[in-house]
XYZ file of N, CA and C in Angstrom:
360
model
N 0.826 -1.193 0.000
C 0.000 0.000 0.000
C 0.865 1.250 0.000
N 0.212 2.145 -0.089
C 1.208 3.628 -0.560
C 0.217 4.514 -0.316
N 0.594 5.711 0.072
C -0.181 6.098 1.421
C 0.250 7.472 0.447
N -0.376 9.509 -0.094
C 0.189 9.757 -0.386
C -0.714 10.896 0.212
N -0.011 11.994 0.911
C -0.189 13.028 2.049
C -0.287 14.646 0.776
N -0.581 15.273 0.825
C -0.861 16.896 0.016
C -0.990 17.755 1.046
N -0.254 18.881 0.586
C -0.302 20.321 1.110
C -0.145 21.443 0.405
N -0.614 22.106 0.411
C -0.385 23.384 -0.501
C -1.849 24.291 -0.545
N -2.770 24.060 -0.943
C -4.046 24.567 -1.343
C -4.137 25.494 -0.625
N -5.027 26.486 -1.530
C -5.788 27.220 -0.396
C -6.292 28.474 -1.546
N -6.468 29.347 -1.314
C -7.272 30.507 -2.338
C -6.090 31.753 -2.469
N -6.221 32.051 -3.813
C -5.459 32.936 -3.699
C -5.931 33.571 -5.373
N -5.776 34.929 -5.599
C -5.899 36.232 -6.072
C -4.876 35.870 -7.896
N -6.175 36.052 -8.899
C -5.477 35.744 -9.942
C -4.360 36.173 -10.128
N -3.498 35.806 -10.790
C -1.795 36.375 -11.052
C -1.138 35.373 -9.980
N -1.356 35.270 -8.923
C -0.485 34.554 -8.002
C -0.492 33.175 -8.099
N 0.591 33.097 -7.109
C 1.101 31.477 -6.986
C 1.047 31.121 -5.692
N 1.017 28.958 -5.824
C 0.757 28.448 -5.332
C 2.216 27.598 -5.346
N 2.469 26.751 -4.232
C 2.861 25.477 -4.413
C 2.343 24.257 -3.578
N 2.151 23.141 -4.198
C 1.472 22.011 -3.813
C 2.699 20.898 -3.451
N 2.331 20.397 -2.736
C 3.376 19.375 -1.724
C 2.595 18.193 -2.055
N 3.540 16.867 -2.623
C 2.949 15.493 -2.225
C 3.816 14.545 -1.889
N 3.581 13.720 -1.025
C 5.055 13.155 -0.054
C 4.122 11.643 -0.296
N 4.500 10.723 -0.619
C 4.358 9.589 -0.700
C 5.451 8.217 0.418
N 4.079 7.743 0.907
C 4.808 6.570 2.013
C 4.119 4.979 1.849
N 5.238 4.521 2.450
C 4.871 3.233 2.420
C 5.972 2.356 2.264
N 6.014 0.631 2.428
C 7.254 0.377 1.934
C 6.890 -0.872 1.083
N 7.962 -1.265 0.635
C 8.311 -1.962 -0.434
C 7.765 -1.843 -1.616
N 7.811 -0.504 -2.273
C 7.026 0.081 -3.879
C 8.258 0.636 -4.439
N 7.870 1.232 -5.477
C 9.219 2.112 -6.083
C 7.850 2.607 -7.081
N 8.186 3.508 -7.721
C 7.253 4.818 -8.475
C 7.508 4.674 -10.172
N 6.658 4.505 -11.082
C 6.793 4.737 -12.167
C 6.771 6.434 -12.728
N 5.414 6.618 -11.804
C 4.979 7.782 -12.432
C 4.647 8.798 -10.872
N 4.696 9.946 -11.196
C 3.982 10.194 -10.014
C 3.925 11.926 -10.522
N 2.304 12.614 -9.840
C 2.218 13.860 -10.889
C 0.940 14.388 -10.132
N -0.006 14.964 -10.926
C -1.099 15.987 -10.140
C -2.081 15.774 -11.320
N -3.232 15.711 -10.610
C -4.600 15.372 -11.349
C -5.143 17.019 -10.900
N -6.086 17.294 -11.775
C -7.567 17.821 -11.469
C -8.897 18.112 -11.701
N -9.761 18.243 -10.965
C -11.429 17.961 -11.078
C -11.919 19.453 -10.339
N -12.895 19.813 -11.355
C -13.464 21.173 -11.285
C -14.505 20.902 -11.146
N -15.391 21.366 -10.754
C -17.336 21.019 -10.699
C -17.843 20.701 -11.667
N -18.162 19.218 -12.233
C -19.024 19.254 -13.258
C -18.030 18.891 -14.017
N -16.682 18.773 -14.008
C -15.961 18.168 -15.184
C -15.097 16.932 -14.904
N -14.236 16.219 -15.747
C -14.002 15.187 -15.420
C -12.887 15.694 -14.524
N -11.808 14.405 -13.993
C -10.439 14.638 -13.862
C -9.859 14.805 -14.707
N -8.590 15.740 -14.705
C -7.886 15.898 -15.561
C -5.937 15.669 -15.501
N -5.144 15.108 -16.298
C -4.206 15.733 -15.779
C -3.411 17.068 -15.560
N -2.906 17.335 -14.803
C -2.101 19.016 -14.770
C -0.591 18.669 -15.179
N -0.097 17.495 -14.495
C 1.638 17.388 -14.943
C 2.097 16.267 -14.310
N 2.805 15.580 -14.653
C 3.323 14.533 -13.870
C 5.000 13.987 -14.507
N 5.700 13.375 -13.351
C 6.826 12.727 -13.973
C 6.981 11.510 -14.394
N 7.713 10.639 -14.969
C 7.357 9.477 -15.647
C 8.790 9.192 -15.219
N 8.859 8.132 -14.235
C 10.518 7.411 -14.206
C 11.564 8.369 -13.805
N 11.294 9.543 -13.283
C 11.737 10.545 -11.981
C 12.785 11.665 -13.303
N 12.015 11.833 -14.587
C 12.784 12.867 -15.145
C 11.777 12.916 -16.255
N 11.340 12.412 -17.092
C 10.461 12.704 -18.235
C 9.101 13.535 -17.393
N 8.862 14.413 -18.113
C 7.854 15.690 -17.205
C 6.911 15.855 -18.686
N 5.396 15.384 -17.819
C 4.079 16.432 -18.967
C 3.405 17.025 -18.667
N 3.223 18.026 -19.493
C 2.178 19.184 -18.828
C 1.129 19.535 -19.461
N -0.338 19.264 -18.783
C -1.121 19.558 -20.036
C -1.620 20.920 -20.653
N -2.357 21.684 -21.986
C -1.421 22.646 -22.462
C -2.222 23.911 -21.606
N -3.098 23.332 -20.879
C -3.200 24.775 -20.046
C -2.629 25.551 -19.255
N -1.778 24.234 -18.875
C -1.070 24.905 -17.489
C 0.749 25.295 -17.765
N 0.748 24.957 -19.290
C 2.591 25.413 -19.509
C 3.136 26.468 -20.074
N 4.205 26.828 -19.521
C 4.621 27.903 -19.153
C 4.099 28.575 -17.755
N 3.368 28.281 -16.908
C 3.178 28.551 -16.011
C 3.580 27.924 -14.634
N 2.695 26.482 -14.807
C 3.089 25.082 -13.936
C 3.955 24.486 -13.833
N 5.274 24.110 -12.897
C 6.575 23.059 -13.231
C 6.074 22.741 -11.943
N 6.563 20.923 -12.136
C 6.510 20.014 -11.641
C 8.295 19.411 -11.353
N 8.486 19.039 -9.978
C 9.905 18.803 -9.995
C 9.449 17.527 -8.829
N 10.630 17.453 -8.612
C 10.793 16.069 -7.380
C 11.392 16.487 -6.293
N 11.692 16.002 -5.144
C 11.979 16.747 -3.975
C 13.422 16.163 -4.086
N 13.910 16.303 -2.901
C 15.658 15.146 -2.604
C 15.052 14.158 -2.097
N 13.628 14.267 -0.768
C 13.318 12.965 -0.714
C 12.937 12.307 -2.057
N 12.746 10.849 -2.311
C 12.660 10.115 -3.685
C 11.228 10.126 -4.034
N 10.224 10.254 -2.998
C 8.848 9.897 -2.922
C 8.031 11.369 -2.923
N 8.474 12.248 -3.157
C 8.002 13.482 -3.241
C 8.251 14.262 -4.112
N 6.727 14.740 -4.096
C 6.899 15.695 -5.626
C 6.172 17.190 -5.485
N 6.828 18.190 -6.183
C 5.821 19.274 -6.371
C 4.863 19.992 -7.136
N 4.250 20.980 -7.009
C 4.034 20.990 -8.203
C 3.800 22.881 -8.055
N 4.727 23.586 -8.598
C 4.906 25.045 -8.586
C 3.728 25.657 -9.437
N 2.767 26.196 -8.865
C 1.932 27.129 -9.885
C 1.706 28.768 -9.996
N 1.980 29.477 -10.889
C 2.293 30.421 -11.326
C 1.380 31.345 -12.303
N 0.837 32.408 -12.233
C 0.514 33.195 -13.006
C -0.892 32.420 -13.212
N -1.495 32.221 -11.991
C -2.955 31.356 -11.346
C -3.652 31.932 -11.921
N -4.947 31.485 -13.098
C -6.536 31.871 -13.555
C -7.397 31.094 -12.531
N -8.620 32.144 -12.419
C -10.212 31.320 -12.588
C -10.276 29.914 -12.620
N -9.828 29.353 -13.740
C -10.158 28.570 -14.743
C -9.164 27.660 -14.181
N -7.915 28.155 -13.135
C -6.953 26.271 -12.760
C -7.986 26.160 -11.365
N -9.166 26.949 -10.603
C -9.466 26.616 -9.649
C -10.170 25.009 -9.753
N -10.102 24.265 -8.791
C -10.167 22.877 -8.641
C -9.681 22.210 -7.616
N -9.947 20.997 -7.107
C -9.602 19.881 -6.135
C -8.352 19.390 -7.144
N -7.092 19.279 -6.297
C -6.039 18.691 -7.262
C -5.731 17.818 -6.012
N -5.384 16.534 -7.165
C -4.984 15.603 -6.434
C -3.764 14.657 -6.911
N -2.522 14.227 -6.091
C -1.688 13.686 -6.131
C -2.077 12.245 -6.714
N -1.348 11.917 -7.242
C -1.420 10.482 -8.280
C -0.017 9.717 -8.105
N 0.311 8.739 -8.141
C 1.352 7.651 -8.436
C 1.070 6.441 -8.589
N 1.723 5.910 -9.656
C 1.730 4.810 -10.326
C 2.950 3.992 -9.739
N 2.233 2.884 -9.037
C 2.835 1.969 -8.739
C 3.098 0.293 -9.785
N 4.003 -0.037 -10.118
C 3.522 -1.740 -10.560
C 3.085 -2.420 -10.119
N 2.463 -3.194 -10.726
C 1.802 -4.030 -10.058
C 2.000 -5.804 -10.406
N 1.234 -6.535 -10.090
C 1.607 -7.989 -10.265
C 1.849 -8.163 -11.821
N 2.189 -8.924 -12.469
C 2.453 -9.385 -14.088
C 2.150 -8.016 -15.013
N 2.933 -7.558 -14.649
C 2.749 -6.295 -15.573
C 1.916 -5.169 -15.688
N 0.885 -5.088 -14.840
C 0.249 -4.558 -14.575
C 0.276 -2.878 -13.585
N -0.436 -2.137 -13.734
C 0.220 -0.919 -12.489
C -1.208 -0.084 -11.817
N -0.893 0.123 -11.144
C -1.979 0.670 -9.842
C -1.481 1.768 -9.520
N -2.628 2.968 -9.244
C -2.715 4.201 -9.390
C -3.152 4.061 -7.845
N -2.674 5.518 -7.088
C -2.475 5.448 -5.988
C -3.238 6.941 -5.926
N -3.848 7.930 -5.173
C -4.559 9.090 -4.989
C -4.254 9.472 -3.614
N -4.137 10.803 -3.308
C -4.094 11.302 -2.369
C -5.630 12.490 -2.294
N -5.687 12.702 -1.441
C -6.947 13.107 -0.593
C -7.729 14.060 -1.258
N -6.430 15.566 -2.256
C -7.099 15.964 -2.945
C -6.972 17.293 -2.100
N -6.588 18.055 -2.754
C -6.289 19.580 -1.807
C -7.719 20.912 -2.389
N -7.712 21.597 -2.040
C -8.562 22.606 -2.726
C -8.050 23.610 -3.499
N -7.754 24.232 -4.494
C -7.274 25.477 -5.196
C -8.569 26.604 -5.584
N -8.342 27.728 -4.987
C -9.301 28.382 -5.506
C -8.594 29.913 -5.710
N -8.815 30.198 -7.428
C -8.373 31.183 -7.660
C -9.992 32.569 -8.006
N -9.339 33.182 -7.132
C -10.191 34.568 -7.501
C -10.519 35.395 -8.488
N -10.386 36.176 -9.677
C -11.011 37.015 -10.371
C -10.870 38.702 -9.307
């Protein structure tokens, strides 16, 4: 099991920035992927950015040039820097990692899901 903790959220005034914290625990896993989802009222999840194998980085195209996503020094933690905040990134974002799983297979892991709310 893999256990994965968020911090960052909270409301803040278009133009500004945020940063989001996700610290991942547990033992005996190792990480394929690990990155930031989000879900707005009424729409699906989406992705925002994630890393793939602790260096390949995607961002989806709303959020680039604005959003970077990095890794911490701990191995299991990731961030996710947001910048030059719209309306439109407000949403529940939530931490994601991809774990493997038995015969090839891989399992997606969620954390709790923080709040972002940008102002106008």
């Amino acid at each position: 099991q893999v256990q994965l903790v968020e911090s960052g959220g909270g409301l803040v005034q278009a133009g500004g920035s945020l940063r989001l914290s996700c610290a991942a625990s547990g033992s005996g896993f190792s990480i394929n992927a690990m990155g930031w989802y989000r879900q707005a009222p009424g729409k699906q999840r989406e992705l925002v950015a994630n890393i793939i194998r602790g260096s390949n980085t995607n961002y989806a195209d709303s959020v680039k040039g604005r959003f970077t996503i990095s890794r911490g020094n701990a191995a299991n933690t990731v961030y996710l820097q947001m910048n030059s905040l719209k309306p439109e990134d407000t949403a529940v974002y939530y931490c994601n990692a991809v774990v493997p799983g038995r015969w090839g297979t891989s399992v997606n892991y969620w954390g709790q899901g923080t709040q972002v709310t940008v102002s106008s």
